[in-house]
CSV table of C-alpha atoms and ligand atoms in Angstrom, one decimal:
chain,number,residue,atom,x,y,z
U,1,MET,CA,-79.2,-98.0,-9.7
U,2,VAL,CA,-78.2,-98.3,-13.4
U,3,VAL,CA,-78.5,-95.0,-15.7
U,4,GLY,CA,-78.8,-95.5,-19.2
U,5,THR,CA,-80.6,-98.3,-20.9
U,6,GLY,CA,-78.7,-98.9,-24.1
U,7,TYR,CA,-77.1,-102.1,-25.1
U,8,VAL,CA,-74.6,-102.0,-22.0
U,9,GLY,CA,-77.0,-100.5,-19.1
U,10,LEU,CA,-80.0,-102.7,-19.9
U,11,VAL,CA,-77.9,-105.7,-19.8
U,12,GLN,CA,-76.2,-104.7,-16.7
U,13,GLY,CA,-79.6,-103.9,-14.9
U,14,ALA,CA,-81.3,-107.0,-16.0
U,15,CYS,CA,-78.4,-109.3,-15.2
U,16,LEU,CA,-77.9,-107.7,-11.8
U,17,SER,CA,-81.4,-108.4,-10.9
U,18,ALA,CA,-81.0,-111.8,-12.0
U,19,LEU,CA,-78.2,-112.2,-9.8
U,20,GLY,CA,-80.5,-111.2,-6.9
U,21,HIS,CA,-80.1,-107.4,-6.4
U,22,THR,CA,-82.8,-104.9,-6.6
U,23,VAL,CA,-82.4,-102.7,-9.5
U,24,ALA,CA,-83.8,-99.5,-10.7
U,25,CYS,CA,-83.0,-98.5,-14.3
U,26,VAL,CA,-83.0,-94.9,-15.3
U,27,ASP,CA,-83.2,-93.4,-19.0
U,28,ILE,CA,-84.2,-90.0,-20.0
U,29,ASP,CA,-85.9,-91.4,-23.1
U,30,GLU,CA,-89.7,-91.6,-22.0
U,31,GLN,CA,-90.7,-93.7,-24.9
U,32,LYS,CA,-88.0,-96.2,-24.1
U,33,VAL,CA,-88.9,-96.3,-20.5
U,34,ALA,CA,-92.7,-96.8,-21.4
U,35,SER,CA,-91.8,-99.6,-23.6
U,36,LEU,CA,-89.4,-101.4,-21.1
U,37,LYS,CA,-92.2,-101.0,-18.5
U,38,ASN,CA,-94.4,-103.0,-20.8
U,39,GLY,CA,-91.6,-105.7,-20.9
U,40,VAL,CA,-90.7,-104.9,-24.4
U,41,VAL,CA,-86.8,-104.3,-25.2
U,42,PRO,CA,-86.5,-101.5,-27.6
U,43,PHE,CA,-83.6,-103.5,-29.4
U,44,PHE,CA,-82.6,-106.9,-30.3
U,45,GLU,CA,-80.3,-108.8,-27.9
U,46,PRO,CA,-80.9,-112.6,-27.4
U,47,GLY,CA,-82.3,-113.5,-24.0
U,48,LEU,CA,-82.5,-110.2,-22.4
U,49,ASP,CA,-86.4,-109.8,-22.8
U,50,ILE,CA,-86.9,-112.8,-20.6
U,51,LEU,CA,-84.4,-111.4,-18.0
U,52,ILE,CA,-86.5,-108.4,-18.0
U,53,GLN,CA,-89.7,-109.7,-17.7
U,54,ASP,CA,-88.6,-112.1,-14.9
U,55,GLY,CA,-87.0,-109.1,-12.9
U,56,MET,CA,-90.3,-107.0,-13.1
U,57,LYS,CA,-92.3,-110.0,-12.2
U,58,GLN,CA,-89.9,-110.6,-9.0
U,59,ASN,CA,-90.0,-106.8,-8.4
U,60,THR,CA,-86.2,-106.6,-8.4
U,61,LEU,CA,-86.4,-104.5,-11.7
U,62,ALA,CA,-88.0,-101.2,-12.5
U,63,PHE,CA,-87.7,-98.2,-14.9
U,64,TYR,CA,-87.7,-94.8,-14.4
U,65,THR,CA,-87.4,-91.4,-16.4
U,66,SER,CA,-85.4,-89.7,-13.6
U,67,GLN,CA,-82.7,-90.6,-11.0
U,68,GLN,CA,-84.7,-89.0,-8.4
U,69,GLN,CA,-87.6,-91.2,-9.0
U,70,ALA,CA,-85.3,-94.1,-9.0
U,71,VAL,CA,-83.7,-93.0,-5.7
U,72,ASP,CA,-87.1,-92.5,-4.1
U,73,ALA,CA,-88.3,-96.1,-5.1
U,74,LEU,CA,-85.0,-97.7,-3.8
U,75,GLY,CA,-84.7,-95.7,-0.5
U,76,THR,CA,-80.8,-96.7,-0.1
U,77,VAL,CA,-78.7,-96.7,-3.3
U,78,ASP,CA,-75.4,-98.6,-2.5
U,79,VAL,CA,-73.9,-98.6,-6.1
U,80,THR,CA,-74.8,-96.5,-9.2
U,81,PHE,CA,-73.5,-97.7,-12.7
U,82,VAL,CA,-73.4,-95.2,-15.3
U,83,ALA,CA,-73.7,-96.7,-18.7
U,84,VAL,CA,-74.4,-93.9,-21.1
U,85,GLN,CA,-73.1,-93.3,-24.5
U,86,THR,CA,-69.6,-91.8,-25.0
U,87,PRO,CA,-69.4,-91.1,-28.7
U,88,ARG,CA,-66.3,-89.9,-30.6
U,89,ASN,CA,-66.1,-86.2,-31.3
U,90,GLU,CA,-65.0,-85.1,-35.0
U,91,ASP,CA,-61.4,-85.0,-33.9
U,92,GLY,CA,-61.6,-88.7,-32.6
U,93,SER,CA,-61.7,-87.6,-29.0
U,94,CYS,CA,-64.3,-89.2,-26.6
U,95,ASN,CA,-67.2,-87.0,-26.0
U,96,LEU,CA,-68.3,-87.1,-22.3
U,97,GLY,CA,-71.3,-84.9,-22.6
U,98,ALA,CA,-73.7,-87.6,-21.5
U,99,ILE,CA,-71.4,-88.6,-18.5
U,100,LYS,CA,-71.4,-85.0,-17.4
U,101,ALA,CA,-75.0,-84.7,-17.5
U,102,VAL,CA,-75.7,-87.7,-15.5
U,103,VAL,CA,-73.0,-87.5,-12.8
U,104,THR,CA,-74.0,-83.8,-12.4
U,105,GLU,CA,-77.5,-85.0,-11.3
U,106,LEU,CA,-76.2,-87.7,-9.4
U,107,GLY,CA,-74.2,-85.5,-7.1
U,108,THR,CA,-77.6,-83.7,-6.2
U,109,VAL,CA,-79.9,-86.9,-5.9
U,110,LEU,CA,-77.5,-88.9,-3.8
U,111,GLU,CA,-76.4,-88.0,-0.3
U,112,GLU,CA,-73.4,-90.6,-0.6
U,113,GLY,CA,-72.6,-93.7,-2.5
U,114,LEU,CA,-70.3,-95.1,-5.2
U,115,CYS,CA,-70.7,-94.2,-8.8
U,116,VAL,CA,-69.2,-96.8,-11.0
U,117,ILE,CA,-68.7,-95.8,-14.7
U,118,LYS,CA,-69.4,-98.7,-17.1
U,119,SER,CA,-69.1,-96.6,-20.1
U,120,THR,CA,-65.8,-96.4,-21.9
U,121,ILE,CA,-63.9,-93.2,-21.0
U,122,PRO,CA,-60.2,-92.4,-21.1
U,123,PRO,CA,-58.0,-92.2,-18.3
U,124,GLY,CA,-57.3,-88.9,-16.9
U,125,THR,CA,-60.9,-88.1,-16.5
U,126,LYS,CA,-61.5,-88.9,-12.7
U,127,GLU,CA,-60.9,-85.4,-11.7
U,128,ASP,CA,-63.3,-83.9,-14.1
U,129,ILE,CA,-66.0,-86.4,-12.9
U,130,HIS,CA,-65.4,-85.5,-9.3
U,131,THR,CA,-65.8,-81.9,-10.2
U,132,TRP,CA,-68.9,-82.5,-12.1
U,133,MET,CA,-70.5,-84.5,-9.1
U,134,ASN,CA,-69.5,-81.8,-6.7
U,135,ASN,CA,-70.3,-84.0,-4.1
U,136,PRO,CA,-67.3,-85.2,-1.8
U,137,ARG,CA,-69.2,-88.1,-0.4
U,138,ILE,CA,-69.8,-90.1,-3.6
U,139,ARG,CA,-66.9,-92.1,-4.5
U,140,LEU,CA,-65.8,-93.1,-8.1
U,141,ALA,CA,-64.9,-96.3,-9.7
U,142,SER,CA,-64.6,-97.9,-13.1
U,143,ASN,CA,-65.9,-101.2,-14.2
U,144,PRO,CA,-65.5,-101.7,-17.8
U,145,GLU,CA,-67.6,-104.1,-19.8
U,146,PHE,CA,-66.3,-106.5,-22.2
U,147,LEU,CA,-69.8,-107.6,-23.6
U,148,ARG,CA,-70.2,-108.6,-27.2
U,149,GLU,CA,-73.6,-107.5,-28.8
U,150,GLY,CA,-75.5,-110.4,-29.7
U,151,ASN,CA,-73.9,-112.4,-26.9
U,152,SER,CA,-74.2,-109.8,-24.0
U,153,VAL,CA,-76.2,-111.8,-21.5
U,154,GLU,CA,-74.0,-114.9,-21.8
U,155,ASP,CA,-70.9,-112.6,-21.5
U,156,PHE,CA,-72.3,-111.0,-18.4
U,157,MET,CA,-73.1,-114.3,-16.8
U,158,HIS,CA,-69.9,-116.0,-17.6
U,159,PRO,CA,-67.0,-113.4,-17.9
U,160,ASP,CA,-63.6,-114.0,-18.9
U,161,ARG,CA,-62.6,-111.7,-16.1
U,162,ILE,CA,-64.1,-108.9,-14.0
U,163,VAL,CA,-62.1,-105.6,-13.8
U,164,LEU,CA,-62.6,-103.3,-10.8
U,165,GLY,CA,-60.8,-100.0,-10.7
U,166,THR,CA,-61.7,-98.1,-7.3
U,167,GLU,CA,-60.3,-95.5,-5.3
U,168,THR,CA,-60.5,-97.5,-1.9
U,169,LYS,CA,-60.3,-101.1,-0.7
U,170,GLU,CA,-63.8,-100.7,0.8
U,171,ASP,CA,-65.2,-100.0,-2.6
U,172,ALA,CA,-63.5,-102.9,-4.3
U,173,ASN,CA,-65.0,-105.1,-1.4
U,174,LEU,CA,-68.6,-103.8,-2.1
U,175,LEU,CA,-68.1,-104.3,-6.0
U,176,CYS,CA,-66.8,-107.8,-5.3
U,177,GLU,CA,-70.1,-108.4,-3.2
U,178,VAL,CA,-72.1,-107.2,-6.3
U,179,TYR,CA,-70.5,-109.8,-8.6
U,180,GLU,CA,-70.0,-112.5,-5.9
U,181,LYS,CA,-72.2,-114.9,-7.8
U,182,LEU,CA,-70.3,-114.8,-10.9
U,183,GLU,CA,-67.2,-117.2,-11.4
U,184,ALA,CA,-64.3,-115.3,-12.8
U,185,PRO,CA,-60.8,-113.7,-12.0
U,186,VAL,CA,-61.2,-110.4,-10.3
U,187,HIS,CA,-58.7,-107.9,-11.0
U,188,ILE,CA,-58.8,-104.9,-8.4
U,189,VAL,CA,-56.8,-102.2,-9.9
U,190,SER,CA,-56.6,-98.4,-9.9
U,191,VAL,CA,-59.4,-96.4,-11.8
U,192,GLU,CA,-56.9,-95.4,-14.4
U,193,THR,CA,-55.6,-98.9,-15.0
U,194,ALA,CA,-59.2,-100.2,-15.4
U,195,GLN,CA,-60.0,-97.6,-17.9
U,196,LEU,CA,-56.8,-98.2,-20.0
U,197,ALA,CA,-57.4,-102.0,-19.7
U,198,LYS,CA,-60.7,-101.4,-21.6
U,199,TYR,CA,-59.1,-99.3,-24.4
U,200,ALA,CA,-56.3,-101.7,-24.7
U,201,ALA,CA,-58.5,-104.9,-25.1
U,202,ASN,CA,-60.7,-103.3,-27.8
U,203,THR,CA,-57.6,-101.8,-29.6
U,204,MET,CA,-55.6,-105.1,-29.4
U,205,LEU,CA,-58.7,-106.9,-30.8
U,206,ALA,CA,-59.1,-104.2,-33.6
U,207,SER,CA,-55.5,-104.3,-34.6
U,208,ARG,CA,-55.7,-107.9,-35.0
U,209,LEU,CA,-58.6,-107.7,-37.3
U,210,ALA,CA,-56.8,-104.8,-39.1
U,211,LEU,CA,-53.8,-107.1,-39.7
U,212,ILE,CA,-55.6,-110.4,-40.8
U,213,ASN,CA,-57.7,-108.2,-43.1
U,214,GLU,CA,-54.5,-106.6,-44.8
U,215,ILE,CA,-53.0,-110.1,-45.1
U,216,ALA,CA,-56.1,-111.1,-47.1
U,217,ILE,CA,-55.7,-108.3,-49.5
U,218,ILE,CA,-52.2,-109.6,-49.9
U,219,ALA,CA,-53.5,-113.2,-50.4
U,220,ASP,CA,-55.6,-111.8,-53.3
U,221,ILE,CA,-52.3,-110.4,-54.9
U,222,VAL,CA,-50.2,-113.5,-54.5
U,223,GLN,CA,-53.3,-115.9,-55.1
U,224,ALA,CA,-53.2,-117.6,-51.7
U,225,ASP,CA,-56.1,-118.7,-49.6
U,226,ILE,CA,-56.7,-116.6,-46.6
U,227,LYS,CA,-59.0,-119.2,-45.1
U,228,ASP,CA,-56.1,-121.8,-45.0
U,229,VAL,CA,-53.8,-119.1,-43.7
U,230,GLU,CA,-56.3,-118.2,-40.9
U,231,GLN,CA,-56.4,-121.9,-39.9
U,232,ILE,CA,-52.5,-122.4,-40.0
U,233,LEU,CA,-52.1,-119.1,-37.9
U,234,GLY,CA,-54.8,-120.1,-35.6
U,235,GLU,CA,-53.2,-123.4,-34.6
U,236,ASP,CA,-50.2,-121.4,-33.2
U,237,PRO,CA,-51.0,-121.2,-29.5
U,238,ARG,CA,-49.3,-118.0,-29.3
U,239,ILE,CA,-51.5,-116.4,-31.8
U,240,GLY,CA,-54.8,-118.3,-31.3
U,241,SER,CA,-57.8,-119.0,-33.6
U,242,ARG,CA,-60.4,-116.4,-32.2
U,243,PHE,CA,-60.8,-113.0,-33.7
U,244,LEU,CA,-59.0,-114.0,-36.8
U,245,ARG,CA,-61.8,-114.0,-39.4
U,246,SER,CA,-61.0,-111.5,-42.2
U,247,GLY,CA,-63.3,-109.7,-44.3
U,248,ALA,CA,-64.5,-106.5,-45.7
U,249,GLY,CA,-63.9,-104.5,-42.4
U,250,PHE,CA,-65.0,-104.5,-38.7
U,251,GLY,CA,-67.8,-102.2,-37.2
U,252,GLY,CA,-69.8,-101.5,-34.1
U,253,SER,CA,-70.1,-98.9,-31.5
U,254,CYS,CA,-66.9,-99.9,-29.8
U,255,PHE,CA,-63.9,-100.7,-32.0
U,256,PRO,CA,-63.7,-97.5,-34.4
U,257,LYS,CA,-64.4,-95.1,-31.5
U,258,ASP,CA,-62.3,-96.6,-28.9
U,259,VAL,CA,-59.2,-97.1,-31.1
U,260,LEU,CA,-59.4,-93.5,-32.1
U,261,ALA,CA,-60.1,-92.2,-28.6
U,262,LEU,CA,-56.9,-94.2,-27.5
U,263,ALA,CA,-54.7,-92.7,-30.2
U,264,ASP,CA,-56.2,-89.1,-29.3
U,265,MET,CA,-55.6,-89.7,-25.5
U,266,ALA,CA,-52.0,-90.6,-26.2
U,267,ALA,CA,-51.4,-87.5,-28.4
U,268,ARG,CA,-52.9,-85.1,-25.9
U,269,LYS,CA,-50.2,-86.2,-23.5
U,270,GLY,CA,-47.6,-85.8,-26.2
U,271,PHE,CA,-47.2,-89.4,-27.4
U,272,GLU,CA,-47.7,-90.0,-31.2
U,273,SER,CA,-48.6,-93.6,-31.5
U,274,LEU,CA,-47.4,-94.8,-35.1
U,275,LEU,CA,-49.5,-98.1,-34.8
U,276,ILE,CA,-53.1,-97.1,-33.4
U,277,GLU,CA,-54.5,-94.6,-35.7
U,278,PRO,CA,-53.7,-96.7,-39.0
U,279,ILE,CA,-55.9,-99.4,-37.7
U,280,ILE,CA,-59.0,-97.3,-38.6
U,281,LYS,CA,-57.5,-96.3,-41.7
U,282,THR,CA,-56.9,-99.9,-43.0
U,283,ASN,CA,-60.5,-100.6,-42.0
U,284,THR,CA,-61.9,-98.1,-44.2
U,285,ARG,CA,-59.6,-99.1,-47.0
U,286,GLN,CA,-60.8,-102.8,-46.5
U,287,SER,CA,-64.4,-101.9,-47.4
U,288,ASP,CA,-63.4,-99.5,-50.2
U,289,TYR,CA,-61.1,-102.5,-51.6
U,290,PHE,CA,-64.0,-104.9,-51.4
U,291,VAL,CA,-66.4,-102.5,-53.3
U,292,GLN,CA,-63.8,-102.0,-56.2
U,293,LYS,CA,-64.0,-105.8,-56.7
U,294,PHE,CA,-67.7,-105.4,-58.0
U,295,GLY,CA,-66.4,-103.6,-61.1
U,296,ASP,CA,-68.8,-101.2,-62.7
U,297,VAL,CA,-72.2,-101.3,-61.0
U,298,LYS,CA,-74.0,-98.4,-62.8
U,299,GLY,CA,-77.5,-99.5,-63.5
U,300,LYS,CA,-77.0,-103.0,-62.1
U,301,ARG,CA,-79.5,-104.5,-59.6
U,302,ILE,CA,-77.5,-105.7,-56.4
U,303,SER,CA,-79.1,-107.5,-53.6
U,304,VAL,CA,-77.5,-107.2,-50.1
U,305,TRP,CA,-77.8,-109.9,-47.2
U,306,GLY,CA,-77.0,-108.3,-43.9
U,307,LEU,CA,-76.7,-104.9,-42.6
U,308,ALA,CA,-76.0,-105.3,-39.0
U,309,PHE,CA,-72.4,-105.0,-38.0
U,310,ASN,CA,-72.3,-108.3,-36.5
U,311,LYS,CA,-74.8,-111.3,-36.4
U,312,ASP,CA,-77.3,-111.6,-33.6
U,313,THR,CA,-77.9,-108.0,-33.4
U,314,ASP,CA,-79.9,-105.3,-35.0
U,315,ASP,CA,-77.1,-102.7,-34.5
U,316,THR,CA,-76.0,-100.9,-37.5
U,317,ARG,CA,-73.8,-98.5,-36.0
U,318,GLU,CA,-70.4,-98.2,-37.8
U,319,SER,CA,-71.5,-101.2,-39.7
U,320,PRO,CA,-69.1,-101.9,-42.8
U,321,ALA,CA,-72.4,-103.1,-44.4
U,322,ILE,CA,-74.1,-99.7,-44.3
U,323,ALA,CA,-70.8,-98.1,-45.8
U,324,ILE,CA,-70.7,-100.7,-48.6
U,325,VAL,CA,-74.2,-100.2,-49.5
U,326,LYS,CA,-73.7,-96.2,-49.7
U,327,GLN,CA,-70.9,-96.7,-52.1
U,328,LEU,CA,-72.8,-98.9,-54.1
U,329,VAL,CA,-75.8,-96.7,-54.4
U,330,ALA,CA,-73.5,-93.8,-55.0
U,331,ALA,CA,-71.8,-95.7,-57.8
U,332,GLY,CA,-75.3,-96.0,-59.7
U,333,ALA,CA,-76.3,-99.4,-58.6
U,334,GLU,CA,-80.1,-100.1,-57.8
U,335,VAL,CA,-79.9,-102.0,-54.3
U,336,CYS,CA,-82.4,-104.1,-52.6
U,337,VAL,CA,-81.4,-105.0,-49.0
U,338,TYR,CA,-82.6,-107.5,-46.4
U,339,ASP,CA,-81.3,-108.4,-42.7
U,340,PRO,CA,-83.2,-110.5,-40.2
U,341,GLN,CA,-82.9,-107.9,-37.5
U,342,ALA,CA,-81.6,-104.8,-38.6
U,343,MET,CA,-84.1,-103.4,-41.2
U,344,GLU,CA,-85.4,-100.7,-39.1
U,345,ASN,CA,-82.1,-99.1,-37.8
U,346,ALA,CA,-80.9,-99.4,-41.5
U,347,GLN,CA,-83.9,-97.5,-42.7
U,348,ASN,CA,-82.5,-94.8,-40.6
U,349,ASP,CA,-79.0,-95.0,-42.4
U,350,LEU,CA,-80.3,-95.5,-45.8
U,351,GLY,CA,-83.6,-93.9,-46.1
U,352,ASP,CA,-85.2,-94.5,-49.6
U,353,SER,CA,-81.8,-94.8,-51.4
U,354,VAL,CA,-82.5,-98.6,-51.4
U,355,GLN,CA,-85.3,-101.2,-51.6
U,356,TYR,CA,-86.0,-103.2,-48.5
U,357,ALA,CA,-86.9,-106.8,-49.0
U,358,ASP,CA,-89.2,-108.9,-46.8
U,359,SER,CA,-87.0,-112.0,-47.0
U,360,MET,CA,-83.5,-113.1,-48.4
U,361,MET,CA,-85.1,-114.7,-51.4
U,362,ASP,CA,-87.3,-111.8,-51.9
U,363,ALA,CA,-84.1,-109.6,-52.1
U,364,VAL,CA,-82.3,-111.7,-54.7
U,365,GLN,CA,-85.3,-111.8,-57.1
U,366,GLU,CA,-84.3,-110.6,-60.5
U,367,SER,CA,-80.8,-109.2,-59.3
U,368,ASP,CA,-77.6,-109.0,-61.2
U,369,ILE,CA,-75.2,-109.7,-58.1
U,370,LEU,CA,-75.9,-110.7,-54.5
U,371,THR,CA,-73.3,-109.7,-51.8
U,372,VAL,CA,-73.4,-111.0,-48.1
U,373,LEU,CA,-72.2,-108.6,-45.5
U,374,THR,CA,-73.1,-110.0,-42.0
U,375,GLU,CA,-72.4,-113.5,-40.8
U,376,TRP,CA,-76.0,-114.5,-40.2
U,377,PRO,CA,-76.1,-118.4,-40.1
U,378,GLU,CA,-79.2,-118.3,-42.4
U,379,PHE,CA,-77.3,-117.0,-45.1
U,380,GLN,CA,-74.9,-119.6,-45.1
U,381,GLN,CA,-77.5,-122.2,-45.2
U,382,ALA,CA,-79.3,-120.6,-48.1
U,383,ASP,CA,-80.7,-122.6,-51.0
U,384,TRP,CA,-77.9,-121.9,-53.6
U,385,ALA,CA,-79.7,-123.6,-56.5
U,386,LEU,CA,-82.5,-121.1,-56.0
U,387,VAL,CA,-80.0,-118.3,-55.7
U,388,LYS,CA,-78.4,-119.4,-58.9
U,389,ASN,CA,-81.8,-119.1,-60.7
U,390,GLN,CA,-82.2,-115.6,-59.5
U,391,VAL,CA,-78.8,-113.9,-59.6
U,392,LYS,CA,-78.1,-113.1,-63.5
U,393,GLU,CA,-74.5,-112.9,-63.1
U,394,ALA,CA,-74.2,-115.8,-60.8
U,395,ARG,CA,-71.8,-113.9,-58.8
U,396,VAL,CA,-71.8,-113.5,-55.1
U,397,PHE,CA,-69.7,-111.2,-53.2
U,398,ASP,CA,-68.8,-112.5,-49.5
U,399,GLY,CA,-68.0,-109.5,-47.3
U,400,LYS,CA,-67.2,-111.9,-44.4
U,401,ASN,CA,-65.4,-114.8,-46.1
U,402,PHE,CA,-67.8,-117.2,-44.6
U,403,LEU,CA,-69.9,-118.7,-47.3
U,404,PRO,CA,-69.8,-122.3,-48.3
U,405,ARG,CA,-67.9,-121.6,-51.5
U,406,ASP,CA,-67.2,-125.2,-52.6
U,407,MET,CA,-71.0,-126.0,-52.4
U,408,MET,CA,-72.0,-122.6,-54.1
U,409,GLU,CA,-69.4,-123.4,-56.9
U,410,GLU,CA,-70.9,-126.7,-57.4
U,411,HIS,CA,-74.4,-124.8,-58.1
U,412,GLY,CA,-72.5,-122.9,-60.7
U,413,LEU,CA,-72.1,-119.6,-58.6
U,414,ILE,CA,-68.8,-117.5,-58.7
U,415,VAL,CA,-67.8,-116.6,-55.1
U,416,GLU,CA,-65.6,-113.5,-54.4
U,417,GLY,CA,-64.2,-112.3,-51.2
U,418,ILE,CA,-61.1,-110.9,-50.1
U,419,GLY,CA,-58.2,-113.6,-50.2
U,420,LEU,CA,-60.4,-116.2,-51.2
U,421,CYS,CA,-58.4,-117.5,-54.2
U,422,HIS,CA,-59.9,-119.2,-57.4
U,423,LYS,CA,-60.4,-122.8,-57.4
U,424,GLU,CA,-57.2,-123.7,-59.5
U,425,HIS,CA,-55.1,-122.1,-56.9
U,426,ARG,CA,-56.6,-123.8,-53.7
U,427,ARG,CA,-55.2,-126.4,-51.9
U,428,PRO,CA,-54.3,-129.7,-54.0
U,429,GLN,CA,-56.3,-132.9,-53.2
U,430,SER,CA,-53.7,-134.8,-51.1
U,431,THR,CA,-54.3,-137.8,-48.9
U,432,CYS,CA,-51.7,-137.0,-46.3
U,433,GLU,CA,-53.9,-134.4,-44.2
D,501,LIG,C1,-66.6,-105.5,-29.0
D,501,LIG,C2,-65.7,-106.4,-27.9
D,501,LIG,O1,-65.6,-107.7,-28.3
D,501,LIG,C3,-66.3,-106.4,-26.5
D,501,LIG,O2,-65.5,-107.0,-25.6
D,501,LIG,C4,-66.5,-104.7,-26.1
D,501,LIG,O3,-66.9,-104.8,-24.7
D,501,LIG,C5,-67.3,-104.1,-27.0
D,501,LIG,O4,-66.8,-104.1,-28.4
D,501,LIG,P1,-68.7,-106.0,-30.3
D,501,LIG,O5,-68.4,-104.7,-30.8
D,501,LIG,O6,-70.2,-106.0,-29.7
D,501,LIG,O7,-68.0,-106.0,-29.0
D,501,LIG,O8,-68.7,-107.2,-31.1
D,501,LIG,P2,-67.5,-108.1,-31.7
D,501,LIG,O9,-67.9,-109.5,-31.6
D,501,LIG,O10,-66.4,-107.6,-30.9
D,501,LIG,O11,-67.2,-107.7,-33.1
D,501,LIG,C6,-66.7,-106.3,-33.6
D,501,LIG,C7,-66.6,-106.4,-35.0
D,501,LIG,O12,-65.4,-107.2,-35.4
D,501,LIG,C8,-67.7,-106.8,-35.9
D,501,LIG,O13,-68.1,-106.0,-36.9
D,501,LIG,C9,-67.3,-108.3,-36.3
D,501,LIG,O14,-68.0,-108.8,-37.4
D,501,LIG,C10,-66.1,-108.1,-36.7
D,501,LIG,N1,-65.1,-109.3,-36.5
D,501,LIG,C11,-65.1,-110.1,-35.2
D,501,LIG,C12,-64.5,-109.8,-37.7
D,501,LIG,O15,-64.3,-109.2,-38.6
D,501,LIG,N2,-63.6,-110.9,-37.6
D,501,LIG,C13,-63.6,-111.5,-36.4
D,501,LIG,O16,-62.8,-112.7,-36.3
D,501,LIG,C14,-64.3,-111.2,-35.2
């Protein structure tokens, strides 16, 4: 059984059924379950709809609105994965409300079994969960996910590693069987180690982004080129080239929340981290710094390409693009937005404070400035001659430092990012490379 059919739970359920298991997915959202029963995924995640339709056809995947219905349908439930939201509280701590509700119910619907927490929750919560389950015959495990939205199915099927935090050897063996068809190193560890490893991974990645983003601001100040700096850093095998792309800040449902929760957890145990909390402060400053580059935008018409926090997703949670649009609107700009997938979610975030375009070229019509805030490939491949004709000031603000600036400049556009120095300060044309 998989409880929770969000970005994590649905991928877990669909992929487990593709691996040959019989899976019942549960969600209390009746509309969502009704949509899934018709094979319609309520959000955009490449490849997921096909897996779900296949699983339903093969009768290895079904959807229910209560755990009891799922247990009745399955008969025996060997493993229950819990993948519900663990949002952050105002003070940065992790909100376990949904986990508590799910495991309390689980304790009553299951006689015995293994409850595996997929949601990201802090170490030190094991005893609470056992108390809420109130059923000594249900064991607990932690099996964190390392899925990138937009790439989740691929990440599930070809993981870098599988982390199994269990209380007993038998439970570790059971989970090894669940994942036996996947080829990846398996780490069998304690529940606490598994939980900390997940927070550590996200905090490590977020800190790397925070640092390269600050270095991009410094590149602006000294008129160096951050794209060249990124490449030079990336060729050092101790640093590596992945997750080193600077921009106007990172977002998503995981990084900001998990970084704050790790700092909060340490603080509760009496340890004040000097390094972790500033990761989020620098991230907020990064998008503020980017917006300041626009200058006075009062009365200007600004077109925005990209609202999702990442390409290949419709998710706008903690998206820097949404924060940037809100700031532009607050500064008096008239904003017209476009995203290939995230328009519906963006409407919930932005309401009628902006105009919504049907295509990228619709968005730029008659605008003064264009800004690009999500790394969708179609934005990179835009027809820059057409853009130049529409954007009156011919200025493009690249919030991801990813647009083909040489080509754009040839079309008479001025490209501004963070740490993208002006042409005259860029690399000299040498023949020795
Ligand atoms: C992340 C982790 O990667 C994943 O392992 C974990 O399980 C959940 O959190 P996700 O948030 O879906 O996944 O996306 P990710 O690709 O990690 O991107 C997070 C943010 O960082 C995005 O806003 C992205 O645009 C930004 N980013 C990423 C950069 O700004 N530069 C980079 O080089 C990489």
